[in-house]
PDB file of N, CA, C and O in Angstrom:
ATOM      1  N   MET A   1     -21.476-112.749 -28.724  1.00 91.00           N
ATOM      2  CA  MET A   1     -22.087-111.740 -29.578  1.00 91.00           C
ATOM      3  C   MET A   1     -23.208-111.044 -28.808  1.00 91.00           C
ATOM      4  O   MET A   1     -24.011-111.684 -28.163  1.00 91.00           O
ATOM      5  N   GLU A   2     -23.221-109.736 -28.894  1.00 96.00           N
ATOM      6  CA  GLU A   2     -24.260-108.954 -28.229  1.00 96.00           C
ATOM      7  C   GLU A   2     -25.451-108.806 -29.175  1.00 96.00           C
ATOM      8  O   GLU A   2     -25.282-108.450 -30.336  1.00 96.00           O
ATOM      9  N   THR A   3     -26.645-109.078 -28.671  1.00 96.00           N
ATOM     10  CA  THR A   3     -27.855-108.998 -29.488  1.00 96.00           C
ATOM     11  C   THR A   3     -28.696-107.806 -29.068  1.00 96.00           C
ATOM     12  O   THR A   3     -28.908-107.576 -27.886  1.00 96.00           O
ATOM     13  N   MET A   4     -29.153-107.053 -30.063  1.00 96.00           N
ATOM     14  CA  MET A   4     -30.040-105.911 -29.831  1.00 96.00           C
ATOM     15  C   MET A   4     -31.322-106.139 -30.621  1.00 96.00           C
ATOM     16  O   MET A   4     -31.294-106.716 -31.704  1.00 96.00           O
ATOM     17  N   HIS A   5     -32.423-105.670 -30.072  1.00 97.00           N
ATOM     18  CA  HIS A   5     -33.703-105.727 -30.771  1.00 97.00           C
ATOM     19  C   HIS A   5     -34.124-104.298 -31.095  1.00 97.00           C
ATOM     20  O   HIS A   5     -34.130-103.444 -30.210  1.00 97.00           O
ATOM     21  N   VAL A   6     -34.444-104.054 -32.363  1.00 97.00           N
ATOM     22  CA  VAL A   6     -34.847-102.728 -32.806  1.00 97.00           C
ATOM     23  C   VAL A   6     -36.242-102.837 -33.408  1.00 97.00           C
ATOM     24  O   VAL A   6     -36.492-103.695 -34.252  1.00 97.00           O
ATOM     25  N   THR A   7     -37.134-101.982 -32.949  1.00 96.00           N
ATOM     26  CA  THR A   7     -38.495-101.940 -33.493  1.00 96.00           C
ATOM     27  C   THR A   7     -38.613-100.713 -34.391  1.00 96.00           C
ATOM     28  O   THR A   7     -38.248 -99.609 -33.985  1.00 96.00           O
ATOM     29  N   ILE A   8     -39.103-100.941 -35.604  1.00 96.00           N
ATOM     30  CA  ILE A   8     -39.337 -99.834 -36.524  1.00 96.00           C
ATOM     31  C   ILE A   8     -40.838 -99.694 -36.744  1.00 96.00           C
ATOM     32  O   ILE A   8     -41.590-100.629 -36.519  1.00 96.00           O
ATOM     33  N   LYS A   9     -41.254 -98.518 -37.182  1.00 95.00           N
ATOM     34  CA  LYS A   9     -42.689 -98.249 -37.334  1.00 95.00           C
ATOM     35  C   LYS A   9     -43.172 -98.414 -38.770  1.00 95.00           C
ATOM     36  O   LYS A   9     -44.350 -98.251 -39.053  1.00 95.00           O
ATOM     37  N   THR A  10     -42.261 -98.713 -39.686  1.00 94.00           N
ATOM     38  CA  THR A  10     -42.591 -98.899 -41.090  1.00 94.00           C
ATOM     39  C   THR A  10     -42.347-100.353 -41.481  1.00 94.00           C
ATOM     40  O   THR A  10     -41.664-101.077 -40.742  1.00 94.00           O
ATOM     41  N   PRO A  11     -42.870-100.810 -42.612  1.00 94.00           N
ATOM     42  CA  PRO A  11     -42.679-102.216 -42.995  1.00 94.00           C
ATOM     43  C   PRO A  11     -41.225-102.607 -43.246  1.00 94.00           C
ATOM     44  O   PRO A  11     -40.869-103.768 -43.130  1.00 94.00           O
ATOM     45  N   PHE A  12     -40.369-101.634 -43.597  1.00 96.00           N
ATOM     46  CA  PHE A  12     -38.950-101.937 -43.805  1.00 96.00           C
ATOM     47  C   PHE A  12     -38.103-100.710 -43.504  1.00 96.00           C
ATOM     48  O   PHE A  12     -38.610 -99.600 -43.371  1.00 96.00           O
ATOM     49  N   ILE A  13     -36.790-100.953 -43.378  1.00 97.00           N
ATOM     50  CA  ILE A  13     -35.812 -99.879 -43.188  1.00 97.00           C
ATOM     51  C   ILE A  13     -34.599-100.248 -44.025  1.00 97.00           C
ATOM     52  O   ILE A  13     -34.280-101.437 -44.178  1.00 97.00           O
ATOM     53  N   LYS A  14     -33.936 -99.248 -44.574  1.00 97.00           N
ATOM     54  CA  LYS A  14     -32.738 -99.531 -45.361  1.00 97.00           C
ATOM     55  C   LYS A  14     -31.588 -99.869 -44.418  1.00 97.00           C
ATOM     56  O   LYS A  14     -31.506 -99.366 -43.300  1.00 97.00           O
ATOM     57  N   LEU A  15     -30.699-100.719 -44.909  1.00 98.00           N
ATOM     58  CA  LEU A  15     -29.602-101.241 -44.091  1.00 98.00           C
ATOM     59  C   LEU A  15     -28.780-100.138 -43.441  1.00 98.00           C
ATOM     60  O   LEU A  15     -28.529-100.180 -42.240  1.00 98.00           O
ATOM     61  N   ASP A  16     -28.381 -99.127 -44.216  1.00 97.00           N
ATOM     62  CA  ASP A  16     -27.547 -98.072 -43.620  1.00 97.00           C
ATOM     63  C   ASP A  16     -28.311 -97.281 -42.561  1.00 97.00           C
ATOM     64  O   ASP A  16     -27.757 -96.888 -41.540  1.00 97.00           O
ATOM     65  N   GLN A  17     -29.614 -97.086 -42.772  1.00 97.00           N
ATOM     66  CA  GLN A  17     -30.426 -96.376 -41.782  1.00 97.00           C
ATOM     67  C   GLN A  17     -30.560 -97.197 -40.499  1.00 97.00           C
ATOM     68  O   GLN A  17     -30.542 -96.646 -39.402  1.00 97.00           O
ATOM     69  N   LEU A  18     -30.684 -98.513 -40.636  1.00 97.00           N
ATOM     70  CA  LEU A  18     -30.777 -99.392 -39.467  1.00 97.00           C
ATOM     71  C   LEU A  18     -29.492 -99.335 -38.649  1.00 97.00           C
ATOM     72  O   LEU A  18     -29.538 -99.309 -37.415  1.00 97.00           O
ATOM     73  N   MET A  19     -28.366 -99.282 -39.323  1.00 97.00           N
ATOM     74  CA  MET A  19     -27.097 -99.222 -38.602  1.00 97.00           C
ATOM     75  C   MET A  19     -27.003 -97.943 -37.777  1.00 97.00           C
ATOM     76  O   MET A  19     -26.518 -97.966 -36.649  1.00 97.00           O
ATOM     77  N   LYS A  20     -27.480 -96.834 -38.317  1.00 97.00           N
ATOM     78  CA  LYS A  20     -27.491 -95.580 -37.559  1.00 97.00           C
ATOM     79  C   LYS A  20     -28.503 -95.649 -36.424  1.00 97.00           C
ATOM     80  O   LYS A  20     -28.206 -95.281 -35.288  1.00 97.00           O
ATOM     81  N   LEU A  21     -29.712 -96.120 -36.707  1.00 96.00           N
ATOM     82  CA  LEU A  21     -30.781 -96.194 -35.706  1.00 96.00           C
ATOM     83  C   LEU A  21     -30.370 -97.054 -34.514  1.00 96.00           C
ATOM     84  O   LEU A  21     -30.636 -96.712 -33.363  1.00 96.00           O
ATOM     85  N   SER A  22     -29.706 -98.153 -34.783  1.00 96.00           N
ATOM     86  CA  SER A  22     -29.329 -99.079 -33.711  1.00 96.00           C
ATOM     87  C   SER A  22     -28.083 -98.628 -32.954  1.00 96.00           C
ATOM     88  O   SER A  22     -27.717 -99.239 -31.956  1.00 96.00           O
ATOM     89  N   GLY A  23     -27.425 -97.581 -33.447  1.00 96.00           N
ATOM     90  CA  GLY A  23     -26.240 -97.079 -32.767  1.00 96.00           C
ATOM     91  C   GLY A  23     -24.949 -97.772 -33.165  1.00 96.00           C
ATOM     92  O   GLY A  23     -23.909 -97.541 -32.557  1.00 96.00           O
ATOM     93  N   LEU A  24     -24.999 -98.611 -34.187  1.00 96.00           N
ATOM     94  CA  LEU A  24     -23.778 -99.280 -34.634  1.00 96.00           C
ATOM     95  C   LEU A  24     -22.819 -98.296 -35.289  1.00 96.00           C
ATOM     96  O   LEU A  24     -21.607 -98.495 -35.265  1.00 96.00           O
ATOM     97  N   THR A  25     -23.367 -97.241 -35.917  1.00 96.00           N
ATOM     98  CA  THR A  25     -22.534 -96.189 -36.499  1.00 96.00           C
ATOM     99  C   THR A  25     -23.122 -94.834 -36.125  1.00 96.00           C
ATOM    100  O   THR A  25     -24.313 -94.724 -35.845  1.00 96.00           O
ATOM    101  N   ASP A  26     -22.272 -93.818 -36.165  1.00 95.00           N
ATOM    102  CA  ASP A  26     -22.732 -92.462 -35.863  1.00 95.00           C
ATOM    103  C   ASP A  26     -23.244 -91.744 -37.101  1.00 95.00           C
ATOM    104  O   ASP A  26     -24.078 -90.858 -37.007  1.00 95.00           O
ATOM    105  N   THR A  27     -22.709 -92.128 -38.271  1.00 94.00           N
ATOM    106  CA  THR A  27     -23.074 -91.429 -39.502  1.00 94.00           C
ATOM    107  C   THR A  27     -23.417 -92.399 -40.612  1.00 94.00           C
ATOM    108  O   THR A  27     -22.993 -93.563 -40.608  1.00 94.00           O
ATOM    109  N   GLY A  28     -24.167 -91.893 -41.583  1.00 92.00           N
ATOM    110  CA  GLY A  28     -24.497 -92.700 -42.755  1.00 92.00           C
ATOM    111  C   GLY A  28     -23.268 -93.010 -43.587  1.00 92.00           C
ATOM    112  O   GLY A  28     -23.163 -94.080 -44.195  1.00 92.00           O
ATOM    113  N   GLY A  29     -22.317 -92.069 -43.613  1.00 94.00           N
ATOM    114  CA  GLY A  29     -21.083 -92.292 -44.368  1.00 94.00           C
ATOM    115  C   GLY A  29     -20.276 -93.451 -43.819  1.00 94.00           C
ATOM    116  O   GLY A  29     -19.737 -94.265 -44.573  1.00 94.00           O
ATOM    117  N   LEU A  30     -20.197 -93.536 -42.505  1.00 96.00           N
ATOM    118  CA  LEU A  30     -19.477 -94.647 -41.876  1.00 96.00           C
ATOM    119  C   LEU A  30     -20.198 -95.968 -42.139  1.00 96.00           C
ATOM    120  O   LEU A  30     -19.566 -96.978 -42.442  1.00 96.00           O
ATOM    121  N   ALA A  31     -21.520 -95.943 -42.064  1.00 97.00           N
ATOM    122  CA  ALA A  31     -22.304 -97.150 -42.360  1.00 97.00           C
ATOM    123  C   ALA A  31     -22.031 -97.611 -43.788  1.00 97.00           C
ATOM    124  O   ALA A  31     -21.824 -98.804 -44.043  1.00 97.00           O
ATOM    125  N   LYS A  32     -21.997 -96.662 -44.731  1.00 96.00           N
ATOM    126  CA  LYS A  32     -21.741 -96.983 -46.138  1.00 96.00           C
ATOM    127  C   LYS A  32     -20.380 -97.671 -46.295  1.00 96.00           C
ATOM    128  O   LYS A  32     -20.263 -98.678 -46.992  1.00 96.00           O
ATOM    129  N   GLU A  33     -19.348 -97.125 -45.626  1.00 97.00           N
ATOM    130  CA  GLU A  33     -18.004 -97.706 -45.717  1.00 97.00           C
ATOM    131  C   GLU A  33     -17.981 -99.136 -45.183  1.00 97.00           C
ATOM    132  O   GLU A  33     -17.408-100.027 -45.806  1.00 97.00           O
ATOM    133  N   ILE A  34     -18.585 -99.340 -44.020  1.00 97.00           N
ATOM    134  CA  ILE A  34     -18.585-100.668 -43.400  1.00 97.00           C
ATOM    135  C   ILE A  34     -19.314-101.667 -44.296  1.00 97.00           C
ATOM    136  O   ILE A  34     -18.870-102.798 -44.488  1.00 97.00           O
ATOM    137  N   ILE A  35     -20.448-101.247 -44.870  1.00 97.00           N
ATOM    138  CA  ILE A  35     -21.229-102.119 -45.748  1.00 97.00           C
ATOM    139  C   ILE A  35     -20.426-102.451 -47.003  1.00 97.00           C
ATOM    140  O   ILE A  35     -20.322-103.623 -47.395  1.00 97.00           O
ATOM    141  N   GLN A  36     -19.836-101.444 -47.632  1.00 97.00           N
ATOM    142  CA  GLN A  36     -19.075-101.674 -48.866  1.00 97.00           C
ATOM    143  C   GLN A  36     -17.830-102.521 -48.632  1.00 97.00           C
ATOM    144  O   GLN A  36     -17.360-103.193 -49.548  1.00 97.00           O
ATOM    145  N   ASP A  37     -17.298-102.509 -47.415  1.00 97.00           N
ATOM    146  CA  ASP A  37     -16.136-103.335 -47.084  1.00 97.00           C
ATOM    147  C   ASP A  37     -16.509-104.802 -46.878  1.00 97.00           C
ATOM    148  O   ASP A  37     -15.634-105.634 -46.642  1.00 97.00           O
ATOM    149  N   GLY A  38     -17.801-105.120 -46.920  1.00 97.00           N
ATOM    150  CA  GLY A  38     -18.237-106.508 -46.772  1.00 97.00           C
ATOM    151  C   GLY A  38     -18.268-106.986 -45.333  1.00 97.00           C
ATOM    152  O   GLY A  38     -18.243-108.183 -45.072  1.00 97.00           O
ATOM    153  N   ALA A  39     -18.341-106.042 -44.383  1.00 98.00           N
ATOM    154  CA  ALA A  39     -18.295-106.400 -42.970  1.00 98.00           C
ATOM    155  C   ALA A  39     -19.679-106.629 -42.365  1.00 98.00           C
ATOM    156  O   ALA A  39     -19.793-106.916 -41.180  1.00 98.00           O
ATOM    157  N   VAL A  40     -20.736-106.502 -43.183  1.00 98.00           N
ATOM    158  CA  VAL A  40     -22.105-106.630 -42.676  1.00 98.00           C
ATOM    159  C   VAL A  40     -22.763-107.863 -43.285  1.00 98.00           C
ATOM    160  O   VAL A  40     -22.682-108.087 -44.489  1.00 98.00           O
ATOM    161  N   LYS A  41     -23.412-108.640 -42.424  1.00 98.00           N
ATOM    162  CA  LYS A  41     -24.181-109.791 -42.903  1.00 98.00           C
ATOM    163  C   LYS A  41     -25.657-109.544 -42.630  1.00 98.00           C
ATOM    164  O   LYS A  41     -26.026-109.068 -41.555  1.00 98.00           O
ATOM    165  N   VAL A  42     -26.478-109.857 -43.613  1.00 98.00           N
ATOM    166  CA  VAL A  42     -27.926-109.787 -43.474  1.00 98.00           C
ATOM    167  C   VAL A  42     -28.441-111.225 -43.526  1.00 98.00           C
ATOM    168  O   VAL A  42     -28.217-111.926 -44.512  1.00 98.00           O
ATOM    169  N   ASN A  43     -29.080-111.648 -42.449  1.00 98.00           N
ATOM    170  CA  ASN A  43     -29.580-113.024 -42.342  1.00 98.00           C
ATOM    171  C   ASN A  43     -28.483-114.049 -42.662  1.00 98.00           C
ATOM    172  O   ASN A  43     -28.719-115.042 -43.334  1.00 98.00           O
ATOM    173  N   GLY A  44     -27.258-113.756 -42.190  1.00 97.00           N
ATOM    174  CA  GLY A  44     -26.153-114.694 -42.332  1.00 97.00           C
ATOM    175  C   GLY A  44     -25.357-114.595 -43.617  1.00 97.00           C
ATOM    176  O   GLY A  44     -24.371-115.304 -43.783  1.00 97.00           O
ATOM    177  N   GLU A  45     -25.741-113.719 -44.549  1.00 98.00           N
ATOM    178  CA  GLU A  45     -25.025-113.588 -45.814  1.00 98.00           C
ATOM    179  C   GLU A  45     -24.461-112.178 -45.953  1.00 98.00           C
ATOM    180  O   GLU A  45     -25.145-111.202 -45.651  1.00 98.00           O
ATOM    181  N   VAL A  46     -23.218-112.081 -46.444  1.00 98.00           N
ATOM    182  CA  VAL A  46     -22.585-110.778 -46.634  1.00 98.00           C
ATOM    183  C   VAL A  46     -23.429-109.942 -47.585  1.00 98.00           C
ATOM    184  O   VAL A  46     -23.890-110.420 -48.621  1.00 98.00           O
ATOM    185  N   CYS A  47     -23.652-108.687 -47.218  1.00 98.00           N
ATOM    186  CA  CYS A  47     -24.443-107.771 -48.042  1.00 98.00           C
ATOM    187  C   CYS A  47     -23.655-106.487 -48.229  1.00 98.00           C
ATOM    188  O   CYS A  47     -23.191-105.897 -47.261  1.00 98.00           O
ATOM    189  N   THR A  48     -23.487-106.055 -49.495  1.00 98.00           N
ATOM    190  CA  THR A  48     -22.762-104.816 -49.776  1.00 98.00           C
ATOM    191  C   THR A  48     -23.692-103.736 -50.343  1.00 98.00           C
ATOM    192  O   THR A  48     -23.224-102.733 -50.869  1.00 98.00           O
ATOM    193  N   MET A  49     -25.000-103.945 -50.230  1.00 97.00           N
ATOM    194  CA  MET A  49     -25.972-102.952 -50.714  1.00 97.00           C
ATOM    195  C   MET A  49     -26.498-102.146 -49.530  1.00 97.00           C
ATOM    196  O   MET A  49     -27.251-102.666 -48.713  1.00 97.00           O
ATOM    197  N   ARG A  50     -26.103-100.872 -49.450  1.00 94.00           N
ATOM    198  CA  ARG A  50     -26.520-100.070 -48.301  1.00 94.00           C
ATOM    199  C   ARG A  50     -28.010 -99.775 -48.312  1.00 94.00           C
ATOM    200  O   ARG A  50     -28.599 -99.498 -47.280  1.00 94.00           O
ATOM    201  N   GLY A  51     -28.658 -99.867 -49.474  1.00 96.00           N
ATOM    202  CA  GLY A  51     -30.092 -99.626 -49.586  1.00 96.00           C
ATOM    203  C   GLY A  51     -30.937-100.874 -49.431  1.00 96.00           C
ATOM    204  O   GLY A  51     -32.150-100.840 -49.624  1.00 96.00           O
ATOM    205  N   LYS A  52     -30.308-101.986 -49.053  1.00 98.00           N
ATOM    206  CA  LYS A  52     -31.038-103.252 -48.871  1.00 98.00           C
ATOM    207  C   LYS A  52     -32.183-103.051 -47.881  1.00 98.00           C
ATOM    208  O   LYS A  52     -31.993-102.490 -46.807  1.00 98.00           O
ATOM    209  N   LYS A  53     -33.373-103.519 -48.253  1.00 98.00           N
ATOM    210  CA  LYS A  53     -34.537-103.365 -47.378  1.00 98.00           C
ATOM    211  C   LYS A  53     -34.522-104.451 -46.310  1.00 98.00           C
ATOM    212  O   LYS A  53     -34.507-105.633 -46.611  1.00 98.00           O
ATOM    213  N   ILE A  54     -34.534-104.017 -45.062  1.00 97.00           N
ATOM    214  CA  ILE A  54     -34.543-104.928 -43.923  1.00 97.00           C
ATOM    215  C   ILE A  54     -35.966-104.934 -43.371  1.00 97.00           C
ATOM    216  O   ILE A  54     -36.528-103.881 -43.078  1.00 97.00           O
ATOM    217  N   ARG A  55     -36.531-106.115 -43.229  1.00 97.00           N
ATOM    218  CA  ARG A  55     -37.939-106.252 -42.834  1.00 97.00           C
ATOM    219  C   ARG A  55     -38.088-106.998 -41.506  1.00 97.00           C
ATOM    220  O   ARG A  55     -37.118-107.475 -40.943  1.00 97.00           O
ATOM    221  N   ASN A  56     -39.317-107.093 -41.053  1.00 96.00           N
ATOM    222  CA  ASN A  56     -39.644-107.793 -39.811  1.00 96.00           C
ATOM    223  C   ASN A  56     -38.982-109.170 -39.768  1.00 96.00           C
ATOM    224  O   ASN A  56     -39.100-109.945 -40.705  1.00 96.00           O
ATOM    225  N   GLY A  57     -38.272-109.447 -38.687  1.00 97.00           N
ATOM    226  CA  GLY A  57     -37.654-110.756 -38.498  1.00 97.00           C
ATOM    227  C   GLY A  57     -36.254-110.881 -39.063  1.00 97.00           C
ATOM    228  O   GLY A  57     -35.560-111.847 -38.777  1.00 97.00           O
ATOM    229  N   ASP A  58     -35.813-109.920 -39.878  1.00 98.00           N
ATOM    230  CA  ASP A  58     -34.458-109.959 -40.427  1.00 98.00           C
ATOM    231  C   ASP A  58     -33.452-109.629 -39.329  1.00 98.00           C
ATOM    232  O   ASP A  58     -33.779-108.965 -38.346  1.00 98.00           O
ATOM    233  N   SER A  59     -32.234-110.110 -39.521  1.00 98.00           N
ATOM    234  CA  SER A  59     -31.175-109.761 -38.580  1.00 98.00           C
ATOM    235  C   SER A  59     -29.935-109.355 -39.360  1.00 98.00           C
ATOM    236  O   SER A  59     -29.697-109.840 -40.461  1.00 98.00           O
ATOM    237  N   ILE A  60     -29.175-108.443 -38.767  1.00 98.00           N
ATOM    238  CA  ILE A  60     -27.884-108.072 -39.346  1.00 98.00           C
ATOM    239  C   ILE A  60     -26.821-108.306 -38.292  1.00 98.00           C
ATOM    240  O   ILE A  60     -27.089-108.194 -37.093  1.00 98.00           O
ATOM    241  N   THR A  61     -25.628-108.664 -38.735  1.00 98.00           N
ATOM    242  CA  THR A  61     -24.508-108.824 -37.820  1.00 98.00           C
ATOM    243  C   THR A  61     -23.347-107.974 -38.315  1.00 98.00           C
ATOM    244  O   THR A  61     -23.062-107.918 -39.505  1.00 98.00           O
ATOM    245  N   VAL A  62     -22.715-107.294 -37.357  1.00 97.00           N
ATOM    246  CA  VAL A  62     -21.567-106.433 -37.629  1.00 97.00           C
ATOM    247  C   VAL A  62     -20.635-106.497 -36.428  1.00 97.00           C
ATOM    248  O   VAL A  62     -21.054-106.198 -35.314  1.00 97.00           O
ATOM    249  N   GLU A  63     -19.403-106.925 -36.649  1.00 92.00           N
ATOM    250  CA  GLU A  63     -18.360-106.857 -35.626  1.00 92.00           C
ATOM    251  C   GLU A  63     -18.821-107.266 -34.227  1.00 92.00           C
ATOM    252  O   GLU A  63     -18.696-106.513 -33.269  1.00 92.00           O
ATOM    253  N   GLY A  64     -19.395-108.452 -34.103  1.00 94.00           N
ATOM    254  CA  GLY A  64     -19.780-108.958 -32.791  1.00 94.00           C
ATOM    255  C   GLY A  64     -21.124-108.497 -32.281  1.00 94.00           C
ATOM    256  O   GLY A  64     -21.493-108.782 -31.154  1.00 94.00           O
ATOM    257  N   TYR A  65     -21.859-107.763 -33.095  1.00 97.00           N
ATOM    258  CA  TYR A  65     -23.194-107.313 -32.719  1.00 97.00           C
ATOM    259  C   TYR A  65     -24.220-107.903 -33.679  1.00 97.00           C
ATOM    260  O   TYR A  65     -23.975-107.988 -34.880  1.00 97.00           O
ATOM    261  N   GLU A  66     -25.362-108.282 -33.133  1.00 98.00           N
ATOM    262  CA  GLU A  66     -26.479-108.744 -33.951  1.00 98.00           C
ATOM    263  C   GLU A  66     -27.667-107.836 -33.659  1.00 98.00           C
ATOM    264  O   GLU A  66     -27.959-107.546 -32.503  1.00 98.00           O
ATOM    265  N   VAL A  67     -28.319-107.375 -34.713  1.00 98.00           N
ATOM    266  CA  VAL A  67     -29.501-106.533 -34.577  1.00 98.00           C
ATOM    267  C   VAL A  67     -30.670-107.282 -35.205  1.00 98.00           C
ATOM    268  O   VAL A  67     -30.608-107.667 -36.372  1.00 98.00           O
ATOM    269  N   ILE A  68     -31.712-107.508 -34.422  1.00 97.00           N
ATOM    270  CA  ILE A  68     -32.916-108.186 -34.901  1.00 97.00           C
ATOM    271  C   ILE A  68     -34.018-107.147 -35.010  1.00 97.00           C
ATOM    272  O   ILE A  68     -34.262-106.391 -34.076  1.00 97.00           O
ATOM    273  N   VAL A  69     -34.686-107.131 -36.173  1.00 97.00           N
ATOM    274  CA  VAL A  69     -35.675-106.093 -36.468  1.00 97.00           C
ATOM    275  C   VAL A  69     -37.102-106.610 -36.251  1.00 97.00           C
ATOM    276  O   VAL A  69     -37.450-107.697 -36.689  1.00 97.00           O
ATOM    277  N   SER A  70     -37.883-105.788 -35.563  1.00 96.00           N
ATOM    278  CA  SER A  70     -39.321-106.019 -35.442  1.00 96.00           C
ATOM    279  C   SER A  70     -40.012-104.873 -36.147  1.00 96.00           C
ATOM    280  O   SER A  70     -39.655-103.711 -35.953  1.00 96.00           O
ATOM    281  N   ALA A  71     -41.000-105.212 -36.980  1.00 89.00           N
ATOM    282  CA  ALA A  71     -41.695-104.193 -37.754  1.00 89.00           C
ATOM    283  C   ALA A  71     -43.119-104.649 -37.982  1.00 89.00           C
ATOM    284  O   ALA A  71     -43.431-105.831 -37.889  1.00 89.00           O
ATOM    285  N   PRO A  72     -44.011-103.695 -38.299  1.00 83.00           N
ATOM    286  CA  PRO A  72     -45.362-104.104 -38.649  1.00 83.00           C
ATOM    287  C   PRO A  72     -45.319-104.961 -39.913  1.00 83.00           C
ATOM    288  O   PRO A  72     -44.513-104.707 -40.788  1.00 83.00           O
ATOM    289  N   THR A  73     -46.140-105.989 -39.963  1.00 72.00           N
ATOM    290  CA  THR A  73     -46.165-106.827 -41.148  1.00 72.00           C
ATOM    291  C   THR A  73     -46.990-106.166 -42.230  1.00 72.00           C
ATOM    292  O   THR A  73     -47.970-105.476 -41.931  1.00 72.00           O
ATOM    293  N   GLU A  74     -46.593-106.387 -43.471  1.00 63.00           N
ATOM    294  CA  GLU A  74     -47.299-105.783 -44.585  1.00 63.00           C
ATOM    295  C   GLU A  74     -48.581-106.559 -44.871  1.00 63.00           C
ATOM    296  O   GLU A  74     -48.579-107.786 -44.891  1.00 63.00           O
ATOM    297  N   GLU A  75     -49.649-105.832 -45.060  1.00 59.00           N
ATOM    298  CA  GLU A  75     -50.938-106.465 -45.394  1.00 59.00           C
ATOM    299  C   GLU A  75     -50.934-106.846 -46.862  1.00 59.00           C
ATOM    300  O   GLU A  75     -50.485-106.090 -47.703  1.00 59.00           O
ATOM    301  N   THR A  76     -51.447-108.036 -47.158  1.00 52.00           N
ATOM    302  CA  THR A  76     -51.521-108.463 -48.564  1.00 52.00           C
ATOM    303  C   THR A  76     -52.945-108.670 -48.981  1.00 52.00           C
ATOM    304  O   THR A  76     -53.828-108.821 -48.187  1.00 52.00           O
TER     305      THR A  76
END
């Protein structure tokens, strides 16, 4: 499995946006199809919500690729 690290500048990114940002898909429409088909795992669990918020330390896996997200932590 190929691992990529993606750094975002906001506390979270939506799953479909992360797939485009990381280069896993060229378009949001393609990302939506792949997500709805159940081909994407978030932290090891299948996720079919394209608007799922991905935060610092989360990982997604798609077709032999793993994307690990680094983001600023939210202040509490």
